[in-house]
Amino acid sequence: MQLPILRKMGASTAAQRSRVTASPNYRDGEFRSHEPTHVVAAPEAEAPGSMLSTMVREFGRGRPRGTVPLVRPRHPHEPADLAVTWYGHATSVVELDGRRFLLDPVFGDRVSPSAFVGPRRLHPVPAGIAELPRLDAVVISHDHYDHLDEPSIRQLERSHRPHYVVPLGVDEHLRSWGVPAGRITSLDWREETEVAGVRITCTEARHFSGRGFVRNQTLWAAWSFHGPAHRVFFGGDSGPTHRYADIGADLGPFDLTIIPVGAYSAHWPDIHVNPDEAVDAHLEVTRGAPHAVMLPIHWATFNLATHWWSEPIRWARRTAAERGVRLVSPKVGARIDLSDGNVDAAVAAHQDPWWEACAAPDDRD
C-alpha cells in the first residue's frame, strides 16, 4: 500500500519523463520557459539581506488577525454568459457562454504532501466539492500543491467525474490518482482543444513545477477560453513575461482576466508577479480594452510569502484605479455576474474593502 505522503506527491519522475520528452519545450532534462526563471534571486541584487533574514524579520505578516468573511456560493442552474465565483486562492468557477469550468480546484486544508506540515488554509472553503454544479471541464494550471490537490481530485472523481484539461505531464498525476486517460486532455504551450464549443488554449507562463525533489518535469501554463461571444484569461502562476503581449495579440482581447496578485517577493521576482505587474498583464492580454474586468486571485487563503496578508489587494486596487482598470475585489465565495452588459454596476457591487475588518493593525494603506 502506498504511503499517503507519496500518493499525494503524484506520478513518479520516470512516468512524467516518459510522457513529456518529445515536447520542444523540454530541453536538457526539464521544461524551460523562453525567459530565464530564477526561483531565488541573488539577495545583493534583488533584495535587502538574505531570504532567511527576510522571513525572520517579516514572520507572521501573511496572516489575517480576524475571521475572514465568506459568502455562500450560489450558482444558477444554467451557466451565464459571463460570470466567475472565487472560492479562494486560485480556485474559481467560470461561466462562459452557457458553459462552466472549474479552475485549479484546491479544497484541502493544507497545500502540502503532509497532513501536519505546510501552509494551512486561513479561512474555510465557502462550499464543498459535492455542492459544485455540473462542470464542463476542470482546468489546471500546474502541479504545485496550492494549485493541484490530490484529495480534491479524488472528491471530484467521486461526485462529478469531470473532464480535465491540463498542461503536459500533469495528466500523469491524474492517472496515478485513478482518473481515466479518456477524461484527460493534456496540452503543450500553443496547443488547444475544444470543450462544449469553447476553445481552450494552453499559453506560456513564466514559472516552474514540481511536487517533490525534482523540478520541471511537468509543464506550467496560463489558459485562454474563447467562447462564441466572450473570452476569459486565467493566469495560473507566472512572473512578468513578454508572453502576455503575445497572448493579447494572438488570443485577446479578453472580457475577464483572472490573474494572481499575491505571494510575490524580491527574492523570487521571476515566478510571481506583484500587483503592479499583474495590472500590466491584464492590460497586455486585454489590449487595453476599457470594458475588461480583472479579478485578482492568489491571495487571502494561504500564507506563501512575507508580505502583509491584505497588501496584494490593497496594492492592486491602487494601481488599477491609477490606470483605469475595472478591478473587482469580492469576498471569498462571491459570484461576479458580468452577463447583462452593465459592467460598471457589476464592478461597483464588489468594491467593499472587507479585508480591513480582519487585517492586522499595521496591514493598512
PDB file of C-alpha atoms in Angstrom, residues 76-359:
ATOM      1  CA  PRO A  76     -27.573  29.285 -11.263  1.00  0.00           C
ATOM      2  CA  HIS A  77     -28.886  26.043 -12.695  1.00  0.00           C
ATOM      3  CA  GLU A  78     -27.757  27.125 -16.160  1.00  0.00           C
ATOM      4  CA  PRO A  79     -24.380  28.853 -16.571  1.00  0.00           C
ATOM      5  CA  ALA A  80     -24.491  32.524 -17.505  1.00  0.00           C
ATOM      6  CA  ASP A  81     -22.857  34.247 -20.470  1.00  0.00           C
ATOM      7  CA  LEU A  82     -20.006  35.613 -18.325  1.00  0.00           C
ATOM      8  CA  ALA A  83     -19.559  35.176 -14.576  1.00  0.00           C
ATOM      9  CA  VAL A  84     -16.980  33.989 -12.059  1.00  0.00           C
ATOM     10  CA  THR A  85     -17.148  32.741  -8.482  1.00  0.00           C
ATOM     11  CA  TRP A  86     -13.971  32.946  -6.406  1.00  0.00           C
ATOM     12  CA  TYR A  87     -13.500  30.109  -3.903  1.00  0.00           C
ATOM     13  CA  GLY A  88     -10.188  31.447  -2.551  1.00  0.00           C
ATOM     14  CA  HIS A  89      -6.571  31.401  -3.744  1.00  0.00           C
ATOM     15  CA  ALA A  90      -6.729  30.375  -7.442  1.00  0.00           C
ATOM     16  CA  THR A  91      -9.818  28.157  -7.217  1.00  0.00           C
ATOM     17  CA  SER A  92     -12.615  29.688  -9.291  1.00  0.00           C
ATOM     18  CA  VAL A  93     -15.713  28.673 -11.202  1.00  0.00           C
ATOM     19  CA  VAL A  94     -16.064  30.401 -14.579  1.00  0.00           C
ATOM     20  CA  GLU A  95     -19.319  30.632 -16.516  1.00  0.00           C
ATOM     21  CA  LEU A  96     -18.723  31.354 -20.180  1.00  0.00           C
ATOM     22  CA  ASP A  97     -21.420  31.445 -22.855  1.00  0.00           C
ATOM     23  CA  GLY A  98     -23.521  28.802 -21.128  1.00  0.00           C
ATOM     24  CA  ARG A  99     -20.608  26.547 -20.128  1.00  0.00           C
ATOM     25  CA  ARG A 100     -18.988  26.112 -16.726  1.00  0.00           C
ATOM     26  CA  PHE A 101     -15.327  25.481 -15.855  1.00  0.00           C
ATOM     27  CA  LEU A 102     -13.609  24.860 -12.520  1.00  0.00           C
ATOM     28  CA  LEU A 103     -10.070  26.278 -12.270  1.00  0.00           C
ATOM     29  CA  ASP A 104      -7.297  24.897 -10.025  1.00  0.00           C
ATOM     30  CA  PRO A 105      -9.522  23.061  -7.521  1.00  0.00           C
ATOM     31  CA  VAL A 106      -7.880  23.161  -4.079  1.00  0.00           C
ATOM     32  CA  PHE A 107     -10.364  22.421  -1.302  1.00  0.00           C
ATOM     33  CA  GLY A 108      -7.941  20.790   1.144  1.00  0.00           C
ATOM     34  CA  ASP A 109      -6.743  22.136   4.479  1.00  0.00           C
ATOM     35  CA  ARG A 110      -3.002  22.218   3.662  1.00  0.00           C
ATOM     36  CA  VAL A 111      -1.102  22.798   0.429  1.00  0.00           C
ATOM     37  CA  SER A 112       1.495  20.170   1.187  1.00  0.00           C
ATOM     38  CA  PRO A 113       2.008  16.421   0.807  1.00  0.00           C
ATOM     39  CA  SER A 114       1.785  16.212   4.616  1.00  0.00           C
ATOM     40  CA  ALA A 115      -1.361  16.459   6.699  1.00  0.00           C
ATOM     41  CA  PHE A 116       0.655  18.049   9.521  1.00  0.00           C
ATOM     42  CA  VAL A 117       3.255  20.360   7.934  1.00  0.00           C
ATOM     43  CA  GLY A 118       2.960  23.073   5.296  1.00  0.00           C
ATOM     44  CA  PRO A 119       0.843  26.174   4.613  1.00  0.00           C
ATOM     45  CA  ARG A 120      -2.590  25.799   6.161  1.00  0.00           C
ATOM     46  CA  ARG A 121      -5.804  27.380   4.947  1.00  0.00           C
ATOM     47  CA  LEU A 122      -6.511  30.786   6.522  1.00  0.00           C
ATOM     48  CA  HIS A 123     -10.272  30.519   6.053  1.00  0.00           C
ATOM     49  CA  PRO A 124     -12.691  27.646   5.408  1.00  0.00           C
ATOM     50  CA  VAL A 125     -13.767  26.815   1.884  1.00  0.00           C
ATOM     51  CA  PRO A 126     -17.034  28.644   1.193  1.00  0.00           C
ATOM     52  CA  ALA A 127     -18.659  25.403  -0.038  1.00  0.00           C
ATOM     53  CA  GLY A 128     -17.619  21.818  -0.670  1.00  0.00           C
ATOM     54  CA  ILE A 129     -16.930  19.961  -3.899  1.00  0.00           C
ATOM     55  CA  ALA A 130     -20.148  17.969  -3.692  1.00  0.00           C
ATOM     56  CA  GLU A 131     -22.065  21.256  -3.835  1.00  0.00           C
ATOM     57  CA  LEU A 132     -20.481  22.366  -7.103  1.00  0.00           C
ATOM     58  CA  PRO A 133     -22.841  22.480 -10.086  1.00  0.00           C
ATOM     59  CA  ARG A 134     -22.360  20.444 -13.241  1.00  0.00           C
ATOM     60  CA  LEU A 135     -18.984  21.175 -14.832  1.00  0.00           C
ATOM     61  CA  ASP A 136     -17.991  21.088 -18.483  1.00  0.00           C
ATOM     62  CA  ALA A 137     -14.325  20.711 -17.527  1.00  0.00           C
ATOM     63  CA  VAL A 138     -11.745  21.188 -14.794  1.00  0.00           C
ATOM     64  CA  VAL A 139      -8.733  23.205 -15.963  1.00  0.00           C
ATOM     65  CA  ILE A 140      -5.438  23.092 -14.040  1.00  0.00           C
ATOM     66  CA  SER A 141      -2.512  25.500 -14.434  1.00  0.00           C
ATOM     67  CA  HIS A 142       0.332  23.433 -12.934  1.00  0.00           C
ATOM     68  CA  ASP A 143       1.188  20.817 -10.354  1.00  0.00           C
ATOM     69  CA  HIS A 144       2.213  22.844  -7.282  1.00  0.00           C
ATOM     70  CA  TYR A 145       0.255  21.840  -4.185  1.00  0.00           C
ATOM     71  CA  ASP A 146      -1.623  25.141  -3.980  1.00  0.00           C
ATOM     72  CA  HIS A 147      -2.997  24.548  -7.499  1.00  0.00           C
ATOM     73  CA  LEU A 148      -3.288  20.746  -7.721  1.00  0.00           C
ATOM     74  CA  ASP A 149      -4.653  18.951  -4.667  1.00  0.00           C
ATOM     75  CA  GLU A 150      -4.881  15.166  -4.650  1.00  0.00           C
ATOM     76  CA  PRO A 151      -7.755  14.899  -2.127  1.00  0.00           C
ATOM     77  CA  SER A 152      -9.758  17.413  -4.157  1.00  0.00           C
ATOM     78  CA  ILE A 153      -9.237  15.415  -7.356  1.00  0.00           C
ATOM     79  CA  ARG A 154     -10.419  12.253  -5.614  1.00  0.00           C
ATOM     80  CA  GLN A 155     -13.521  14.075  -4.346  1.00  0.00           C
ATOM     81  CA  LEU A 156     -14.230  15.376  -7.842  1.00  0.00           C
ATOM     82  CA  GLU A 157     -13.974  11.823  -9.124  1.00  0.00           C
ATOM     83  CA  ARG A 158     -16.497  10.630  -6.550  1.00  0.00           C
ATOM     84  CA  SER A 159     -19.040  13.385  -7.116  1.00  0.00           C
ATOM     85  CA  HIS A 160     -18.558  14.741 -10.669  1.00  0.00           C
ATOM     86  CA  ARG A 161     -16.221  12.600 -12.807  1.00  0.00           C
ATOM     87  CA  PRO A 162     -15.381  15.645 -14.964  1.00  0.00           C
ATOM     88  CA  HIS A 163     -13.197  16.084 -17.991  1.00  0.00           C
ATOM     89  CA  TYR A 164      -9.781  17.610 -17.190  1.00  0.00           C
ATOM     90  CA  VAL A 165      -7.681  19.935 -19.338  1.00  0.00           C
ATOM     91  CA  VAL A 166      -4.114  20.157 -18.055  1.00  0.00           C
ATOM     92  CA  PRO A 167      -0.564  21.055 -19.097  1.00  0.00           C
ATOM     93  CA  LEU A 168       1.633  18.299 -20.465  1.00  0.00           C
ATOM     94  CA  GLY A 169       2.736  15.834 -17.778  1.00  0.00           C
ATOM     95  CA  VAL A 170       0.108  16.813 -15.215  1.00  0.00           C
ATOM     96  CA  ASP A 171      -2.027  14.078 -16.776  1.00  0.00           C
ATOM     97  CA  GLU A 172       0.351  11.537 -15.232  1.00  0.00           C
ATOM     98  CA  HIS A 173      -0.523  12.808 -11.753  1.00  0.00           C
ATOM     99  CA  LEU A 174      -4.222  12.463 -12.508  1.00  0.00           C
ATOM    100  CA  ARG A 175      -3.775   8.968 -13.909  1.00  0.00           C
ATOM    101  CA  SER A 176      -1.851   7.941 -10.795  1.00  0.00           C
ATOM    102  CA  TRP A 177      -4.873   9.076  -8.746  1.00  0.00           C
ATOM    103  CA  GLY A 178      -7.291   6.961 -10.750  1.00  0.00           C
ATOM    104  CA  VAL A 179      -8.601   9.377 -13.387  1.00  0.00           C
ATOM    105  CA  PRO A 180      -9.124   7.502 -16.674  1.00  0.00           C
ATOM    106  CA  ALA A 181      -6.966   8.719 -19.552  1.00  0.00           C
ATOM    107  CA  GLY A 182     -10.085   9.161 -21.680  1.00  0.00           C
ATOM    108  CA  ARG A 183     -11.228  12.054 -19.472  1.00  0.00           C
ATOM    109  CA  ILE A 184      -7.931  13.946 -19.604  1.00  0.00           C
ATOM    110  CA  THR A 185      -6.696  16.293 -22.322  1.00  0.00           C
ATOM    111  CA  SER A 186      -3.068  17.365 -21.871  1.00  0.00           C
ATOM    112  CA  LEU A 187      -1.626  20.202 -23.922  1.00  0.00           C
ATOM    113  CA  ASP A 188       1.711  21.817 -24.652  1.00  0.00           C
ATOM    114  CA  TRP A 189       2.130  25.577 -24.986  1.00  0.00           C
ATOM    115  CA  ARG A 190       0.215  26.940 -28.009  1.00  0.00           C
ATOM    116  CA  GLU A 191      -1.878  23.782 -28.331  1.00  0.00           C
ATOM    117  CA  GLU A 192      -5.635  23.957 -27.981  1.00  0.00           C
ATOM    118  CA  THR A 193      -8.730  21.839 -27.538  1.00  0.00           C
ATOM    119  CA  GLU A 194     -12.464  22.424 -27.729  1.00  0.00           C
ATOM    120  CA  VAL A 195     -14.851  21.676 -24.872  1.00  0.00           C
ATOM    121  CA  ALA A 196     -18.575  22.215 -25.391  1.00  0.00           C
ATOM    122  CA  GLY A 197     -17.927  24.787 -28.094  1.00  0.00           C
ATOM    123  CA  VAL A 198     -15.309  26.737 -26.101  1.00  0.00           C
ATOM    124  CA  ARG A 199     -11.771  26.843 -27.476  1.00  0.00           C
ATOM    125  CA  ILE A 200      -9.257  26.379 -24.657  1.00  0.00           C
ATOM    126  CA  THR A 201      -5.653  27.306 -25.449  1.00  0.00           C
ATOM    127  CA  CYS A 202      -2.610  26.432 -23.354  1.00  0.00           C
ATOM    128  CA  THR A 203      -0.421  29.539 -23.172  1.00  0.00           C
ATOM    129  CA  GLU A 204       3.063  30.097 -21.842  1.00  0.00           C
ATOM    130  CA  ALA A 205       3.714  31.310 -18.298  1.00  0.00           C
ATOM    131  CA  ARG A 206       6.996  32.070 -16.532  1.00  0.00           C
ATOM    132  CA  HIS A 207       7.067  29.731 -13.569  1.00  0.00           C
ATOM    133  CA  PHE A 208       8.228  26.235 -12.595  1.00  0.00           C
ATOM    134  CA  SER A 209       6.719  22.946 -11.452  1.00  0.00           C
ATOM    135  CA  GLY A 210       7.293  20.011  -9.129  1.00  0.00           C
ATOM    136  CA  ARG A 211       5.782  18.194  -6.171  1.00  0.00           C
ATOM    137  CA  GLY A 212       8.935  16.517  -4.865  1.00  0.00           C
ATOM    138  CA  PHE A 213      12.689  16.830  -5.170  1.00  0.00           C
ATOM    139  CA  VAL A 214      12.876  17.035  -8.977  1.00  0.00           C
ATOM    140  CA  ARG A 215      11.572  20.175 -10.644  1.00  0.00           C
ATOM    141  CA  ASN A 216      10.144  20.996 -14.049  1.00  0.00           C
ATOM    142  CA  GLN A 217       9.118  17.519 -15.209  1.00  0.00           C
ATOM    143  CA  THR A 218       5.595  18.775 -15.918  1.00  0.00           C
ATOM    144  CA  LEU A 219       4.534  21.888 -17.791  1.00  0.00           C
ATOM    145  CA  TRP A 220       3.028  25.013 -16.217  1.00  0.00           C
ATOM    146  CA  ALA A 221       0.595  27.209 -18.110  1.00  0.00           C
ATOM    147  CA  ALA A 222      -1.872  30.051 -18.309  1.00  0.00           C
ATOM    148  CA  TRP A 223      -5.128  29.456 -20.195  1.00  0.00           C
ATOM    149  CA  SER A 224      -7.268  31.246 -22.759  1.00  0.00           C
ATOM    150  CA  PHE A 225     -11.000  30.466 -23.011  1.00  0.00           C
ATOM    151  CA  HIS A 226     -12.589  31.604 -26.264  1.00  0.00           C
ATOM    152  CA  GLY A 227     -16.368  31.140 -26.302  1.00  0.00           C
ATOM    153  CA  PRO A 228     -18.862  32.042 -29.023  1.00  0.00           C
ATOM    154  CA  ALA A 229     -19.329  35.545 -27.559  1.00  0.00           C
ATOM    155  CA  HIS A 230     -16.843  36.097 -24.710  1.00  0.00           C
ATOM    156  CA  ARG A 231     -13.221  35.439 -23.781  1.00  0.00           C
ATOM    157  CA  VAL A 232     -11.577  34.748 -20.425  1.00  0.00           C
ATOM    158  CA  PHE A 233      -7.888  34.639 -19.492  1.00  0.00           C
ATOM    159  CA  PHE A 234      -6.667  32.630 -16.478  1.00  0.00           C
ATOM    160  CA  GLY A 235      -3.103  33.441 -15.453  1.00  0.00           C
ATOM    161  CA  GLY A 236      -2.337  30.469 -13.191  1.00  0.00           C
ATOM    162  CA  ASP A 237       1.055  31.409 -11.720  1.00  0.00           C
ATOM    163  CA  SER A 238       3.646  33.469 -13.568  1.00  0.00           C
ATOM    164  CA  GLY A 239       6.343  36.041 -13.189  1.00  0.00           C
ATOM    165  CA  PRO A 240       6.476  39.045 -15.511  1.00  0.00           C
ATOM    166  CA  THR A 241       6.833  37.920 -19.117  1.00  0.00           C
ATOM    167  CA  HIS A 242       6.704  39.390 -22.605  1.00  0.00           C
ATOM    168  CA  ARG A 243       4.372  36.473 -23.466  1.00  0.00           C
ATOM    169  CA  TYR A 244       1.428  38.460 -22.090  1.00  0.00           C
ATOM    170  CA  ALA A 245       1.674  40.828 -25.041  1.00  0.00           C
ATOM    171  CA  ASP A 246       1.873  37.845 -27.407  1.00  0.00           C
ATOM    172  CA  ILE A 247      -1.201  36.257 -25.802  1.00  0.00           C
ATOM    173  CA  GLY A 248      -3.132  39.501 -26.145  1.00  0.00           C
ATOM    174  CA  ALA A 249      -2.172  39.836 -29.791  1.00  0.00           C
ATOM    175  CA  ASP A 250      -2.907  36.206 -30.673  1.00  0.00           C
ATOM    176  CA  LEU A 251      -5.918  35.394 -28.485  1.00  0.00           C
ATOM    177  CA  GLY A 252      -7.280  38.614 -26.993  1.00  0.00           C
ATOM    178  CA  PRO A 253      -8.785  40.917 -26.182  1.00  0.00           C
ATOM    179  CA  PHE A 254     -10.370  39.256 -23.136  1.00  0.00           C
ATOM    180  CA  ASP A 255     -13.539  40.315 -21.359  1.00  0.00           C
ATOM    181  CA  LEU A 256     -12.414  38.917 -17.989  1.00  0.00           C
ATOM    182  CA  THR A 257      -8.959  38.196 -16.596  1.00  0.00           C
ATOM    183  CA  ILE A 258      -8.266  36.055 -13.536  1.00  0.00           C
ATOM    184  CA  ILE A 259      -4.737  36.978 -12.523  1.00  0.00           C
ATOM    185  CA  PRO A 260      -2.599  36.227  -9.438  1.00  0.00           C
ATOM    186  CA  VAL A 261      -1.536  39.195  -7.305  1.00  0.00           C
ATOM    187  CA  GLY A 262      -0.084  37.526  -4.198  1.00  0.00           C
ATOM    188  CA  ALA A 263       2.919  35.559  -2.925  1.00  0.00           C
ATOM    189  CA  TYR A 264       5.438  37.873  -4.613  1.00  0.00           C
ATOM    190  CA  SER A 265       8.886  38.720  -3.282  1.00  0.00           C
ATOM    191  CA  ALA A 266      12.052  40.453  -4.382  1.00  0.00           C
ATOM    192  CA  HIS A 267      13.725  37.128  -3.620  1.00  0.00           C
ATOM    193  CA  TRP A 268      11.783  35.373  -6.422  1.00  0.00           C
ATOM    194  CA  PRO A 269      10.860  38.102  -8.956  1.00  0.00           C
ATOM    195  CA  ASP A 270      10.669  35.736 -11.933  1.00  0.00           C
ATOM    196  CA  ILE A 271       7.950  33.347 -10.742  1.00  0.00           C
ATOM    197  CA  HIS A 272       5.154  35.516  -9.273  1.00  0.00           C
ATOM    198  CA  VAL A 273       4.023  38.919 -10.484  1.00  0.00           C
ATOM    199  CA  ASN A 274       3.469  41.662  -7.939  1.00  0.00           C
ATOM    200  CA  PRO A 275       0.227  43.695  -8.134  1.00  0.00           C
ATOM    201  CA  ASP A 276       1.731  46.351 -10.429  1.00  0.00           C
ATOM    202  CA  GLU A 277       2.900  43.632 -12.804  1.00  0.00           C
ATOM    203  CA  ALA A 278      -0.463  41.880 -12.560  1.00  0.00           C
ATOM    204  CA  VAL A 279      -2.245  45.017 -13.751  1.00  0.00           C
ATOM    205  CA  ASP A 280       0.322  45.285 -16.551  1.00  0.00           C
ATOM    206  CA  ALA A 281      -0.507  41.694 -17.528  1.00  0.00           C
ATOM    207  CA  HIS A 282      -4.222  42.464 -17.557  1.00  0.00           C
ATOM    208  CA  LEU A 283      -3.692  45.451 -19.852  1.00  0.00           C
ATOM    209  CA  GLU A 284      -1.472  43.452 -22.180  1.00  0.00           C
ATOM    210  CA  VAL A 285      -3.750  40.429 -22.601  1.00  0.00           C
ATOM    211  CA  THR A 286      -6.859  42.621 -22.937  1.00  0.00           C
ATOM    212  CA  ARG A 287      -5.026  45.039 -25.246  1.00  0.00           C
ATOM    213  CA  GLY A 288      -6.313  47.826 -23.044  1.00  0.00           C
ATOM    214  CA  ALA A 289      -9.991  47.076 -23.734  1.00  0.00           C
ATOM    215  CA  PRO A 290     -11.897  49.510 -21.485  1.00  0.00           C
ATOM    216  CA  HIS A 291     -14.735  47.069 -20.772  1.00  0.00           C
ATOM    217  CA  ALA A 292     -12.438  44.294 -19.494  1.00  0.00           C
ATOM    218  CA  VAL A 293     -12.684  43.266 -15.829  1.00  0.00           C
ATOM    219  CA  MET A 294      -9.824  41.962 -13.679  1.00  0.00           C
ATOM    220  CA  LEU A 295     -10.332  39.505 -10.803  1.00  0.00           C
ATOM    221  CA  PRO A 296      -7.219  39.387  -8.555  1.00  0.00           C
ATOM    222  CA  ILE A 297      -6.566  35.907  -7.130  1.00  0.00           C
ATOM    223  CA  HIS A 298      -3.784  34.032  -5.308  1.00  0.00           C
ATOM    224  CA  TRP A 299      -4.078  35.952  -2.050  1.00  0.00           C
ATOM    225  CA  ALA A 300      -6.045  35.712   1.249  1.00  0.00           C
ATOM    226  CA  THR A 301      -6.166  31.897   1.520  1.00  0.00           C
ATOM    227  CA  PHE A 302      -2.614  30.616   2.144  1.00  0.00           C
ATOM    228  CA  ASN A 303       0.456  32.304   3.610  1.00  0.00           C
ATOM    229  CA  LEU A 304       3.089  31.727   0.922  1.00  0.00           C
ATOM    230  CA  ALA A 305       5.293  34.840   1.138  1.00  0.00           C
ATOM    231  CA  THR A 306       6.416  37.524   3.594  1.00  0.00           C
ATOM    232  CA  HIS A 307       4.272  40.486   2.561  1.00  0.00           C
ATOM    233  CA  TRP A 308       1.284  41.616   4.636  1.00  0.00           C
ATOM    234  CA  TRP A 309      -1.843  39.493   4.237  1.00  0.00           C
ATOM    235  CA  SER A 310      -4.024  42.170   2.558  1.00  0.00           C
ATOM    236  CA  GLU A 311      -1.188  44.015   0.819  1.00  0.00           C
ATOM    237  CA  PRO A 312      -1.802  42.354  -2.587  1.00  0.00           C
ATOM    238  CA  ILE A 313      -5.408  43.516  -2.887  1.00  0.00           C
ATOM    239  CA  ARG A 314      -4.670  46.990  -1.476  1.00  0.00           C
ATOM    240  CA  TRP A 315      -1.804  47.498  -3.916  1.00  0.00           C
ATOM    241  CA  ALA A 316      -3.725  46.039  -6.866  1.00  0.00           C
ATOM    242  CA  ARG A 317      -6.691  48.342  -6.237  1.00  0.00           C
ATOM    243  CA  ARG A 318      -4.485  51.438  -6.108  1.00  0.00           C
ATOM    244  CA  THR A 319      -2.707  50.530  -9.331  1.00  0.00           C
ATOM    245  CA  ALA A 320      -5.926  49.611 -11.125  1.00  0.00           C
ATOM    246  CA  ALA A 321      -7.522  52.930 -10.151  1.00  0.00           C
ATOM    247  CA  GLU A 322      -4.491  54.850 -11.376  1.00  0.00           C
ATOM    248  CA  ARG A 323      -4.508  53.036 -14.720  1.00  0.00           C
ATOM    249  CA  GLY A 324      -8.230  52.949 -15.392  1.00  0.00           C
ATOM    250  CA  VAL A 325      -8.653  49.185 -14.946  1.00  0.00           C
ATOM    251  CA  ARG A 326     -12.007  47.782 -13.818  1.00  0.00           C
ATOM    252  CA  LEU A 327     -10.962  45.582 -10.889  1.00  0.00           C
ATOM    253  CA  VAL A 328     -13.292  43.605  -8.606  1.00  0.00           C
ATOM    254  CA  SER A 329     -12.415  42.626  -5.031  1.00  0.00           C
ATOM    255  CA  PRO A 330     -15.116  40.146  -3.994  1.00  0.00           C
ATOM    256  CA  LYS A 331     -15.421  38.319  -0.721  1.00  0.00           C
ATOM    257  CA  VAL A 332     -14.428  34.667  -0.890  1.00  0.00           C
ATOM    258  CA  GLY A 333     -17.366  32.745  -2.346  1.00  0.00           C
ATOM    259  CA  ALA A 334     -18.951  35.722  -4.096  1.00  0.00           C
ATOM    260  CA  ARG A 335     -20.145  35.470  -7.689  1.00  0.00           C
ATOM    261  CA  ILE A 336     -19.493  38.322 -10.139  1.00  0.00           C
ATOM    262  CA  ASP A 337     -22.024  38.315 -12.966  1.00  0.00           C
ATOM    263  CA  LEU A 338     -20.959  40.344 -15.998  1.00  0.00           C
ATOM    264  CA  SER A 339     -23.587  38.925 -18.330  1.00  0.00           C
ATOM    265  CA  ASP A 340     -26.077  41.743 -18.692  1.00  0.00           C
ATOM    266  CA  GLY A 341     -23.605  44.204 -20.197  1.00  0.00           C
ATOM    267  CA  ASN A 342     -23.751  46.620 -17.265  1.00  0.00           C
ATOM    268  CA  VAL A 343     -20.106  46.153 -16.341  1.00  0.00           C
ATOM    269  CA  ASP A 344     -19.950  49.298 -14.224  1.00  0.00           C
ATOM    270  CA  ALA A 345     -22.769  48.100 -11.948  1.00  0.00           C
ATOM    271  CA  ALA A 346     -21.235  44.654 -11.570  1.00  0.00           C
ATOM    272  CA  VAL A 347     -17.844  46.116 -10.704  1.00  0.00           C
ATOM    273  CA  ALA A 348     -19.360  48.626  -8.275  1.00  0.00           C
ATOM    274  CA  ALA A 349     -21.064  45.787  -6.402  1.00  0.00           C
ATOM    275  CA  HIS A 350     -17.672  44.266  -5.488  1.00  0.00           C
ATOM    276  CA  GLN A 351     -15.666  47.205  -4.157  1.00  0.00           C
ATOM    277  CA  ASP A 352     -16.199  46.863  -0.403  1.00  0.00           C
ATOM    278  CA  PRO A 353     -12.800  46.762   1.414  1.00  0.00           C
ATOM    279  CA  TRP A 354     -13.944  43.796   3.504  1.00  0.00           C
ATOM    280  CA  TRP A 355     -10.374  42.829   4.464  1.00  0.00           C
ATOM    281  CA  GLU A 356      -9.969  45.897   6.671  1.00  0.00           C
ATOM    282  CA  ALA A 357     -12.078  44.330   9.423  1.00  0.00           C
ATOM    283  CA  CYS A 358      -9.825  41.275   9.730  1.00  0.00           C
ATOM    284  CA  ALA A 359      -6.356  42.633   8.818  1.00  0.00           C
TER     285      ALA A 359
END
